Amino acid sequence: MRKIDEPRRGILRGLLASLGAAALAGCDAASRSSWFPKVLKRAESLSHGAHRLVTAHQPLVQEFTRADLSADFRSNGTANPGTDIYKSLAANHFADWSLRVDGLVGNPAQFTLAQLRAMRSRTQITRHDCVEGWSAIGEWTGVPLSELLALVQPKDNAKYVVFHCADPLGGEQSFYYESIDFDDAYHPQTILAYQLNGQELPIKNGAPLRLRVERQLGYKHAKYLMHIELVDDLARIAGGKGGFWEDRGYEWYAGI
Ligand SMILES: Nc1nc2c(c(=O)[nH]1)N[C@H]1C(S)=C(S)[C@@H](COP(=O)(O)O)O[C@H]1N2
Ligand SMILES: [Mo]
């Protein structure tokens, strides 16, 4: 039988799980040899689907109860983007805001807040850890990033999800941005949050929409989302290191 290399074996395992053991039970050696190359071919074209299946079963980070909530979820970094565009969006309660999702996708799309709110939601009480030495526990509600990705259909060469934000933290042309890989993108606790502690997301915490990527440190949790871009390489974006703080020396991988 053909040798399978390690990364592909992981993908194949996910695919096999989805096909179900029953389908495999009746295979004799002869049929397996004609069936096997077909599965490999399909695994390649389905690599994001298979990846999603595998990643969806990764362990969750600890979740807390309402009794554990921090009295105030403090703001860090930008507390208000303050640009003319952001001010006019906020003045209209973000009714004119929409999230663009494009790049290496089969089906580029734009989502209004109302559309995001109508999608499947997840609520989670988690602890946020900032490298500056503080933590806070908050209850976040939002749409799983995996739901959005299923709609836009990532191309097989897409390797990272990049989050472009509304705040020019580094001066006029230097907007906050972040990026994650698909292990984090498909993780069940990775959501685009529009609520904090059951209320509309406050401006100080990233209104109208912010990323929660719970296995990562605070700076990965991009606030004030405007645009999500799927790419195969981070080198072409801003300073090339995958994030506003990464371009200034922080580690790209900030996870557990
Ligand atoms: N757009 C944007 N996202 C951001 C930041 C920022 O300044 N701008 N700061 C990051 C850092 S360092 C932390 S700790 C958290 C803070 O989130 P909070 O303001 O809700 O506490 O947001 C992260 N995401
Ligand atoms: Mo932070």
Coordinates of C-alpha atoms and ligand atoms in Angstrom, one line a residue:
M1 CA 0.0 0.0 0.0
R2 CA 1.2 3.5 -0.8
K3 CA 3.0 5.3 2.1
I4 CA 1.2 8.3 3.5
D5 CA 3.2 11.2 4.8
E6 CA 2.4 12.5 8.3
P7 CA 0.4 15.7 7.6
R8 CA -1.7 13.8 5.1
R9 CA -2.3 11.0 7.5
G10 CA -3.9 13.5 9.9
I11 CA -6.2 14.8 7.2
L12 CA -7.0 11.3 6.1
R13 CA -8.0 10.3 9.7
G14 CA -10.5 13.1 9.7
L15 CA -11.9 12.1 6.4
L16 CA -12.1 8.4 7.5
A17 CA -14.0 9.5 10.6
S18 CA -16.5 11.3 8.4
L19 CA -17.0 8.4 6.0
G20 CA -17.8 6.2 9.0
A21 CA -16.3 2.8 10.0
A22 CA -19.2 0.9 8.4
A23 CA -18.2 1.9 4.9
L24 CA -14.7 0.5 5.5
A25 CA -15.8 -2.8 7.1
G26 CA -16.6 -4.6 3.9
C27 CA -13.5 -3.6 2.0
D28 CA -11.3 -6.4 0.8
A29 CA -7.7 -5.9 -0.4
A30 CA -8.7 -5.6 -4.0
S31 CA -11.4 -3.0 -3.7
R32 CA -9.2 -1.1 -1.2
S33 CA -6.5 -0.6 -3.8
S34 CA -8.8 1.1 -6.3
W35 CA -10.6 3.0 -3.5
F36 CA -7.6 4.3 -1.8
P37 CA -6.1 6.7 -4.4
K38 CA -9.6 8.2 -4.9
V39 CA -9.8 9.0 -1.2
L40 CA -6.4 10.6 -1.3
K41 CA -7.5 12.8 -4.2
R42 CA -10.6 13.7 -2.3
A43 CA -8.7 14.4 0.9
E44 CA -6.7 17.0 -1.0
S45 CA -9.7 18.8 -2.4
L46 CA -11.4 18.6 1.0
S47 CA -8.4 19.5 3.1
H48 CA -10.3 22.4 4.8
G49 CA -13.3 20.2 5.4
A50 CA -11.1 17.5 6.9
H51 CA -9.1 20.0 8.9
R52 CA -12.3 21.4 10.3
L53 CA -13.5 18.0 11.4
V54 CA -10.2 17.3 13.2
T55 CA -9.9 20.7 14.8
A56 CA -13.5 20.8 16.0
H57 CA -12.7 18.0 18.5
Q58 CA -9.7 19.7 20.1
P59 CA -9.9 20.3 23.9
L60 CA -11.7 23.4 25.1
V61 CA -10.0 25.9 27.4
Q62 CA -11.6 26.3 30.9
E63 CA -14.9 28.0 31.0
F64 CA -16.2 29.8 34.2
T65 CA -19.5 30.7 35.7
R66 CA -21.3 34.0 36.0
A67 CA -20.1 34.2 39.7
D68 CA -16.6 34.4 38.3
L69 CA -17.2 37.4 36.0
S70 CA -14.9 40.4 36.5
A71 CA -16.8 43.5 37.8
D72 CA -15.4 45.5 34.9
F73 CA -13.7 44.1 31.8
R74 CA -11.1 46.8 31.4
S75 CA -10.0 48.1 28.0
N76 CA -6.5 47.9 26.7
G77 CA -4.8 49.3 23.7
T78 CA -7.3 51.3 21.6
A79 CA -10.4 52.3 23.6
N80 CA -12.0 54.1 20.6
P81 CA -10.7 54.1 17.1
G82 CA -11.7 57.7 16.7
T83 CA -11.5 57.9 12.9
D84 CA -14.2 59.8 10.9
I85 CA -15.4 56.5 9.4
Y86 CA -15.6 54.7 12.8
K87 CA -17.4 57.7 14.4
S88 CA -20.1 57.8 11.7
L89 CA -20.5 54.0 12.0
A90 CA -20.9 54.2 15.8
A91 CA -23.3 57.2 15.5
N92 CA -25.6 54.9 13.6
H93 CA -25.2 52.0 16.0
F94 CA -23.2 50.1 13.4
A95 CA -26.3 49.6 11.1
D96 CA -24.1 50.7 8.1
W97 CA -21.1 48.6 9.2
S98 CA -20.4 45.3 7.5
L99 CA -17.6 42.7 7.7
R100 CA -15.9 41.9 4.4
V101 CA -14.5 38.3 4.1
D102 CA -12.3 37.7 1.1
G103 CA -8.9 36.6 -0.1
L104 CA -8.3 32.9 -0.8
V105 CA -12.0 32.0 -0.7
G106 CA -14.3 30.5 -3.3
N107 CA -17.2 32.8 -2.2
P108 CA -16.2 36.3 -1.0
A109 CA -19.0 37.8 1.2
Q110 CA -20.0 40.7 3.3
F111 CA -22.0 40.3 6.5
T112 CA -24.0 43.0 8.4
L113 CA -24.3 42.8 12.1
A114 CA -28.0 41.7 11.8
Q115 CA -26.8 38.8 9.6
L116 CA -24.1 37.8 12.0
R117 CA -26.6 37.9 14.9
A118 CA -29.0 35.6 13.0
M119 CA -26.4 32.9 12.6
R120 CA -25.6 30.1 15.1
S121 CA -24.2 31.7 18.2
R122 CA -21.9 30.5 21.0
T123 CA -21.7 31.9 24.5
Q124 CA -18.6 31.3 26.7
I125 CA -17.2 32.6 30.0
T126 CA -13.4 32.7 29.6
R127 CA -10.4 34.3 31.1
H128 CA -8.5 36.9 29.1
D129 CA -4.7 37.1 29.8
C130 CA -2.8 40.2 28.7
V131 CA 1.0 40.1 28.5
E132 CA 1.0 43.4 30.4
G133 CA 0.1 41.5 33.5
W134 CA -3.6 41.5 34.0
S135 CA -6.5 39.1 33.5
A136 CA -10.2 39.5 33.3
I137 CA -13.1 37.0 33.0
G138 CA -16.0 37.9 30.7
E139 CA -19.0 36.2 29.0
W140 CA -18.7 36.5 25.3
T141 CA -21.4 35.8 22.7
G142 CA -20.8 35.6 19.0
V143 CA -20.8 33.6 15.8
P144 CA -18.2 30.8 15.6
L145 CA -15.6 31.7 13.0
S146 CA -16.0 28.2 11.5
E147 CA -19.6 29.1 10.5
L148 CA -18.4 32.1 8.5
L149 CA -15.6 30.1 6.9
A150 CA -18.0 27.4 5.8
L151 CA -20.0 30.1 3.9
V152 CA -17.0 31.7 2.2
Q153 CA -15.3 28.3 1.4
P154 CA -11.5 28.6 2.0
K155 CA -9.4 27.6 -0.9
D156 CA -6.9 24.7 -0.3
N157 CA -3.9 27.1 -0.4
A158 CA -5.3 29.4 2.4
K159 CA -3.1 29.0 5.4
Y160 CA -3.9 32.0 7.7
V161 CA -6.9 34.1 8.6
V162 CA -6.0 37.8 8.9
F163 CA -8.1 40.2 10.9
H164 CA -8.0 43.9 9.8
C165 CA -9.2 46.4 12.4
A166 CA -10.6 49.9 12.3
D167 CA -8.1 51.5 14.7
P168 CA -4.9 53.1 13.3
L169 CA -2.9 52.4 16.5
G170 CA 0.4 52.9 14.9
G171 CA -0.4 56.2 13.1
E172 CA -2.5 57.1 10.1
Q173 CA -1.5 54.1 7.8
S174 CA -0.8 51.6 10.5
F175 CA -4.0 49.8 11.5
Y176 CA -4.2 47.1 14.1
Y177 CA -4.3 43.6 12.6
E178 CA -3.8 40.0 13.7
S179 CA -3.6 36.6 12.1
I180 CA -4.3 32.9 13.2
D181 CA -3.9 29.5 11.6
F182 CA -6.7 27.1 10.8
D183 CA -6.2 25.1 14.0
D184 CA -7.3 28.1 15.9
A185 CA -9.8 29.3 13.2
Y186 CA -11.8 26.1 13.4
H187 CA -11.5 25.7 17.2
P188 CA -15.0 25.7 18.7
Q189 CA -14.2 28.5 21.1
T190 CA -13.0 30.8 18.4
I191 CA -15.8 33.2 17.9
L192 CA -16.5 36.7 16.5
A193 CA -18.1 38.3 19.5
Y194 CA -20.8 41.0 19.4
Q195 CA -21.8 40.8 23.1
L196 CA -20.0 41.0 26.4
N197 CA -21.7 40.0 29.6
G198 CA -25.1 39.8 27.8
Q199 CA -24.9 43.4 26.5
E200 CA -24.0 44.9 23.2
L201 CA -20.2 44.9 22.9
P202 CA -19.0 48.2 24.3
I203 CA -16.8 50.5 22.1
K204 CA -13.9 50.2 24.7
N205 CA -13.9 46.4 24.1
G206 CA -14.1 46.4 20.3
A207 CA -17.6 47.2 19.0
P208 CA -19.2 46.1 16.9
L209 CA -17.3 42.9 16.5
R210 CA -14.1 41.4 18.0
L211 CA -12.3 38.1 17.8
R212 CA -12.1 35.7 20.8
V213 CA -9.4 33.1 20.2
E214 CA -9.4 31.6 23.6
R215 CA -6.2 29.5 23.5
Q216 CA -4.2 32.7 22.7
L217 CA -2.9 35.7 24.7
G218 CA -4.8 39.0 24.7
Y219 CA -3.2 40.8 21.8
K220 CA -4.4 38.1 19.4
H221 CA -8.0 39.0 20.2
A222 CA -8.5 41.7 17.5
K223 CA -11.1 44.3 18.3
Y224 CA -13.0 46.6 15.8
L225 CA -13.1 44.1 13.0
M226 CA -13.7 45.5 9.5
H227 CA -12.2 42.9 7.1
I228 CA -11.2 39.3 7.3
E229 CA -8.7 38.1 4.6
L230 CA -7.6 34.5 3.9
V231 CA -4.0 34.3 2.8
D232 CA -1.2 31.8 2.1
D233 CA 1.6 34.0 3.4
L234 CA 1.8 36.7 6.0
A235 CA 4.9 38.4 4.5
R236 CA 3.0 40.7 2.3
I237 CA 0.9 42.3 5.0
A238 CA 2.1 45.4 6.9
G239 CA 5.5 44.5 8.6
G240 CA 5.2 40.9 7.5
K241 CA 5.1 39.2 10.9
G242 CA 1.4 38.6 11.2
G243 CA 0.2 41.2 13.6
F244 CA 0.5 44.7 14.8
W245 CA 2.5 43.7 18.0
E246 CA 4.3 40.9 16.2
D247 CA 5.7 43.5 13.8
R248 CA 7.0 45.2 17.0
G249 CA 8.7 42.0 18.4
Y250 CA 5.9 39.9 20.0
E251 CA 5.7 36.2 19.2
W252 CA 3.2 35.3 16.5
Y253 CA 2.2 32.1 18.4
A254 CA 0.8 33.2 21.7
G255 CA -1.0 30.1 22.6
I256 CA -1.1 27.3 25.2
Ligands
LIG1 N1 -8.0 46.5 17.2 C1 -7.4 46.3 18.3 N2 -7.4 45.1 18.9 C2 -6.8 44.8 20.1 C3 -6.0 45.8 20.7 C4 -5.9 47.1 20.1 O1 -5.3 48.0 20.6 N3 -6.6 47.3 18.9 N4 -5.3 45.5 21.9 C5 -5.1 44.0 22.1 C6 -4.7 43.7 23.5 S1 -3.0 43.9 23.9 C7 -5.5 43.2 24.5 S2 -5.0 42.7 26.0 C8 -6.9 43.1 24.2 C9 -7.7 44.0 25.1 O2 -9.1 43.8 25.0 P1 -10.0 44.7 25.8 O3 -9.8 46.1 25.4 O4 -11.4 44.2 25.6 O5 -9.6 44.5 27.3 O6 -7.3 43.5 22.8 C10 -6.3 43.2 21.9 N5 -6.9 43.6 20.6
MO2 MO -2.7 42.8 25.8

